XYZ file of C-alpha atoms in Angstrom:
326
model
C -51.985 3.570 1.894
C -49.173 2.006 -0.091
C -46.265 2.334 0.422
C -46.146 2.024 4.221
C -42.358 1.747 4.220
C -40.758 4.915 2.836
C -36.958 4.750 3.049
C -36.759 8.349 1.833
C -37.949 9.481 5.275
C -34.438 8.871 6.612
C -32.837 10.828 3.747
C -34.808 14.019 4.187
C -32.211 16.080 6.138
C -28.402 16.214 6.158
C -28.192 15.656 9.916
C -30.574 12.719 9.728
C -28.486 11.172 6.965
C -25.423 11.570 9.197
C -27.208 9.878 12.103
C -28.083 6.730 10.169
C -24.934 6.476 8.036
C -23.610 2.927 8.184
C -20.009 3.467 7.056
C -17.911 6.321 8.451
C -14.541 7.199 6.912
C -12.037 8.900 9.235
C -8.389 9.936 9.062
C -7.621 6.942 11.293
C -8.279 4.731 8.272
C -5.602 6.339 6.081
C -1.983 5.506 5.276
C 0.053 7.811 3.015
C 2.695 6.366 0.640
C 5.995 8.223 0.178
C 8.876 7.694 -2.256
C 12.384 8.316 -0.907
C 15.357 9.158 -3.141
C 19.016 10.030 -2.447
C 20.115 13.659 -2.238
C 18.926 16.816 -0.511
C 16.199 19.322 -1.292
C 14.656 17.060 -3.928
C 10.944 17.108 -4.691
C 10.448 15.728 -8.180
C 6.849 15.324 -9.302
C 5.895 12.001 -10.871
C 4.530 12.909 -14.301
C 1.896 10.179 -14.326
C 0.795 10.946 -10.740
C 0.039 14.688 -10.356
C 0.627 15.781 -6.769
C 2.910 12.833 -5.931
C 6.666 13.370 -5.608
C 9.942 11.562 -5.269
C 11.422 13.130 -2.155
C 14.869 13.288 -0.557
C 15.023 12.341 3.113
C 14.858 15.951 4.335
C 11.692 16.467 2.276
C 10.299 13.135 3.506
C 10.632 14.461 7.063
C 8.773 17.659 6.138
C 6.034 15.601 4.524
C 5.831 13.289 7.538
C 5.279 16.274 9.835
C 2.456 17.529 7.603
C 0.876 14.068 7.483
C 0.985 13.807 11.268
C -0.477 17.293 11.714
C -3.373 16.276 9.441
C -4.194 13.410 11.812
C -3.083 10.620 9.467
C -1.551 7.931 11.685
C 0.901 6.248 9.309
C 3.059 6.451 6.202
C 4.515 3.670 4.070
C 7.979 4.168 2.607
C 9.206 3.080 -0.810
C 12.808 3.641 -1.879
C 14.639 4.435 -5.098
C 18.341 3.681 -4.566
C 21.278 5.432 -6.183
C 22.538 2.130 -7.611
C 20.838 -1.172 -8.416
C 22.307 -4.669 -8.621
C 21.324 -8.330 -8.864
C 21.509 -8.719 -5.059
C 19.146 -5.799 -4.315
C 21.803 -4.405 -1.970
C 19.978 -1.108 -1.525
C 17.003 -2.927 -0.013
C 18.837 -4.489 2.924
C 21.920 -2.316 3.451
C 21.936 -0.427 6.750
C 22.492 2.792 4.773
C 19.709 2.050 2.289
C 17.390 4.895 1.368
C 14.336 3.484 3.185
C 16.455 2.826 6.258
C 17.697 6.443 6.237
C 14.192 7.784 5.731
C 12.688 5.595 8.456
C 15.306 6.691 10.991
C 14.910 10.368 10.114
C 11.112 10.253 10.357
C 11.105 8.429 13.695
C 13.580 10.954 15.113
C 11.474 13.914 13.956
C 7.923 12.550 14.322
C 8.217 9.661 16.799
C 4.467 9.101 17.135
C 3.918 8.660 13.388
C 3.768 4.982 12.431
C 6.342 4.118 9.761
C 5.604 1.137 7.543
C 8.404 -0.180 5.354
C 7.543 -1.755 2.036
C 9.662 -4.896 2.078
C 10.261 -5.753 -1.540
C 13.198 -5.905 -3.921
C 11.968 -4.739 -7.326
C 13.045 -1.114 -6.803
C 16.567 -2.303 -5.965
C 17.339 -5.013 -8.532
C 18.996 -4.154 -11.820
C 16.391 -6.227 -13.694
C 13.336 -4.859 -11.862
C 12.018 -8.185 -10.575
C 11.234 -9.017 -6.954
C 14.142 -11.344 -6.213
C 16.886 -13.522 -7.584
C 16.661 -14.782 -11.153
C 18.372 -17.793 -12.698
C 21.460 -16.616 -14.574
C 20.478 -16.003 -18.173
C 16.726 -16.209 -17.491
C 14.836 -13.542 -19.428
C 11.334 -14.661 -18.419
C 11.296 -13.002 -14.977
C 10.703 -16.241 -13.069
C 11.983 -15.394 -9.590
C 13.818 -18.050 -7.597
C 11.578 -18.303 -4.547
C 13.639 -19.757 -1.693
C 16.910 -17.852 -2.254
C 14.848 -14.651 -2.436
C 13.424 -15.346 1.032
C 16.901 -14.838 2.467
C 17.094 -11.383 0.887
C 13.669 -10.504 2.303
C 14.774 -11.618 5.764
C 17.842 -9.366 5.616
C 15.733 -6.481 4.323
C 13.069 -6.789 7.019
C 15.596 -6.936 9.859
C 17.483 -3.958 8.466
C 14.265 -1.938 8.202
C 13.242 -2.827 11.750
C 16.675 -1.818 13.056
C 16.278 1.523 11.277
C 13.050 2.209 13.167
C 10.267 0.868 10.960
C 7.233 0.100 13.108
C 5.608 -2.320 10.647
C 7.128 -4.585 7.989
C 5.042 -4.938 4.822
C 6.344 -7.631 2.448
C 4.916 -7.219 -1.052
C 6.799 -9.623 -3.328
C 4.289 -12.501 -3.172
C 6.975 -15.121 -2.587
C 5.714 -18.407 -1.178
C 6.539 -18.574 2.530
C 7.683 -14.964 2.826
C 5.675 -14.220 5.958
C 7.113 -17.181 7.873
C 10.643 -16.388 6.710
C 10.369 -12.751 7.769
C 8.646 -13.568 11.063
C 11.431 -15.993 11.917
C 14.149 -13.496 11.048
C 12.517 -10.656 12.992
C 12.040 -12.842 16.059
C 15.624 -14.090 15.975
C 16.870 -10.491 15.694
C 14.865 -9.402 18.754
C 11.944 -7.779 16.934
C 9.214 -10.080 18.217
C 6.865 -7.126 18.662
C 7.225 -5.773 15.115
C 4.030 -6.605 13.206
C 3.847 -7.862 9.625
C 1.345 -6.336 7.212
C 1.361 -8.879 4.416
C 0.454 -8.033 0.842
C -1.482 -11.275 1.049
C -3.584 -10.951 -2.120
C -1.597 -8.924 -4.640
C -2.725 -9.214 -8.218
C -0.720 -8.901 -11.449
C -2.479 -5.684 -12.357
C -2.275 -3.074 -15.103
C -3.252 -0.500 -12.451
C 0.371 -0.395 -11.219
C 1.699 1.494 -14.248
C 2.178 4.959 -12.700
C 3.736 3.449 -9.547
C 6.488 1.980 -11.684
C 7.258 5.503 -12.868
C 7.370 6.704 -9.258
C 9.443 3.806 -7.927
C 11.465 3.295 -11.121
C 10.734 -0.420 -10.847
C 9.498 -1.484 -14.285
C 10.818 -4.987 -15.119
C 13.519 -4.890 -17.801
C 12.024 -8.023 -19.358
C 9.208 -10.487 -18.749
C 6.468 -9.704 -16.239
C 5.422 -10.566 -12.696
C 2.663 -13.044 -13.469
C 4.619 -16.017 -12.106
C 4.428 -14.565 -8.597
C 1.564 -12.053 -8.492
C -2.000 -13.398 -8.672
C -4.168 -13.800 -11.748
C -6.921 -11.117 -11.788
C -9.580 -13.745 -12.503
C -9.026 -15.631 -9.241
C -10.872 -15.065 -5.975
C -10.719 -18.454 -4.199
C -6.949 -18.299 -4.544
C -6.967 -15.074 -2.516
C -8.485 -16.960 0.408
C -5.841 -19.648 0.064
C -3.129 -16.987 0.143
C -4.487 -15.235 3.224
C -4.933 -18.519 5.080
C -1.290 -19.385 4.419
C -0.125 -15.952 5.579
C -2.210 -16.143 8.746
C -0.724 -19.557 9.519
C 2.769 -18.142 8.942
C 2.264 -15.299 11.417
C 0.839 -12.305 9.545
C -0.671 -9.664 11.828
C -2.552 -7.767 9.104
C -3.558 -8.557 5.529
C -3.601 -6.437 2.387
C -5.537 -6.602 -0.866
C -3.922 -4.840 -3.830
C -5.278 -3.211 -5.990
C -8.520 -2.052 -4.385
C -10.925 -0.512 -6.878
C -11.448 -3.521 -9.143
C -11.089 -5.937 -6.208
C -13.716 -4.856 -3.681
C -15.192 -8.343 -3.815
C -11.798 -9.677 -2.690
C -11.629 -7.153 0.154
C -15.052 -8.374 1.279
C -14.109 -12.056 1.006
C -10.847 -11.546 2.900
C -12.642 -9.629 5.641
C -15.267 -12.364 5.977
C -12.637 -15.139 5.999
C -10.344 -13.727 8.694
C -10.364 -11.888 11.996
C -7.280 -9.810 11.190
C -7.259 -6.146 10.168
C -7.567 -5.802 6.394
C -5.840 -3.105 4.348
C -6.726 -2.043 0.819
C -4.154 -0.384 -1.428
C -5.761 2.343 -3.566
C -3.015 2.020 -6.164
C -1.364 4.480 -8.530
C -3.499 3.787 -11.586
C -6.671 4.301 -9.576
C -5.289 7.589 -8.267
C -4.127 8.799 -11.662
C -7.465 8.107 -13.351
C -9.266 10.284 -10.821
C -6.630 13.031 -10.984
C -6.665 13.106 -14.771
C -10.452 13.311 -14.924
C -10.511 15.996 -12.231
C -7.830 18.091 -13.952
C -9.919 17.965 -17.127
C -13.000 19.116 -15.237
C -14.882 15.909 -15.968
C -15.596 14.952 -12.340
C -15.907 16.498 -8.882
C -12.597 15.309 -7.406
C -13.552 15.614 -3.732
C -16.843 13.745 -4.100
C -15.340 10.984 -6.247
C -12.357 10.488 -3.924
C -14.476 10.368 -0.779
C -17.020 8.045 -2.396
C -14.216 5.736 -3.548
C -12.503 5.599 -0.156
C -15.841 5.056 1.598
C -16.494 2.216 -0.836
C -13.261 0.509 0.219
C -14.247 0.777 3.858
C -17.783 -0.424 3.139
C -16.271 -3.452 1.386
C -14.413 -4.310 4.613
C -11.127 -2.403 4.607
C -9.913 -1.329 8.040
C -6.927 0.531 6.571
C -6.602 2.321 3.231
C -3.258 3.079 1.635
C -3.937 5.984 -0.694
C -2.166 8.856 -2.444
C -5.344 10.853 -1.767
C -4.728 10.639 2.002
C -3.707 14.256 2.614
C -6.545 15.671 0.536
C -9.017 13.296 2.161
C -7.838 14.329 5.627
C -8.418 17.988 4.772
C -11.862 17.275 3.363
C -12.774 15.222 6.418
C -11.986 18.248 8.584
């Protein structure tokens, strides 16, 4: 009698569905982003990202302990300096905010992996990811001089205790430059998680509130990728692999699952997906209005990233997801 094949047989019981589930999300897949600011006792909520805070170093340490206790293996640190300048001094200074936070976390929670976002936009007075030509109001970053700043930043972060360096500025040759600098400084064993395919995306809006990194003029389209391109992503990851990247990242994630899949198929390196601020804020806003079931939508979204090929997921939902997974 037709049909002989009845796929619904394997969906008939919760335990049976668990047994045949193809993609399993665990806390091991999660990385939690944190925003460090100067001062003490500061926990300032980001208006466009409910539940996400700018935190002073003491509060970062408290958060890191909670993250570790939840079974999340890693955090990634972003910094908002007290002062900004054209040389992005706060990014590479030994007393920079990310450096202070990294040291404090490693002293308090030594087994938690600390990833340092290695970029300059939060630290420059103009909000772009490197040096600009004097008088240039287009935002066209000078590539090769900026590499020197990224080298100084990466070495400083590694000295402060960062376990992984994650360059995100999309400068040509940044992986090779950073790898060379780390090796020469004695950090041969410090891995690089490259933002290999980072798109010029409107989904970053709330992050720029959190990191206070909105460009003062122009945009980032001369260095971040065009959203319509997928073959270019493969070109970018191939270059980063050749330059010494240990892991690759696709950013954003939600509208770029096809890119996650293509990157996973094209390489044998671990692939990270960044579930960015705009993706987070859309879900939070809908949930706060009672329009969606937040837990189900979050878990379905994160599972989708993993199904697409992500080995690691950077997400502001990480703590909630870890609790729900328990």
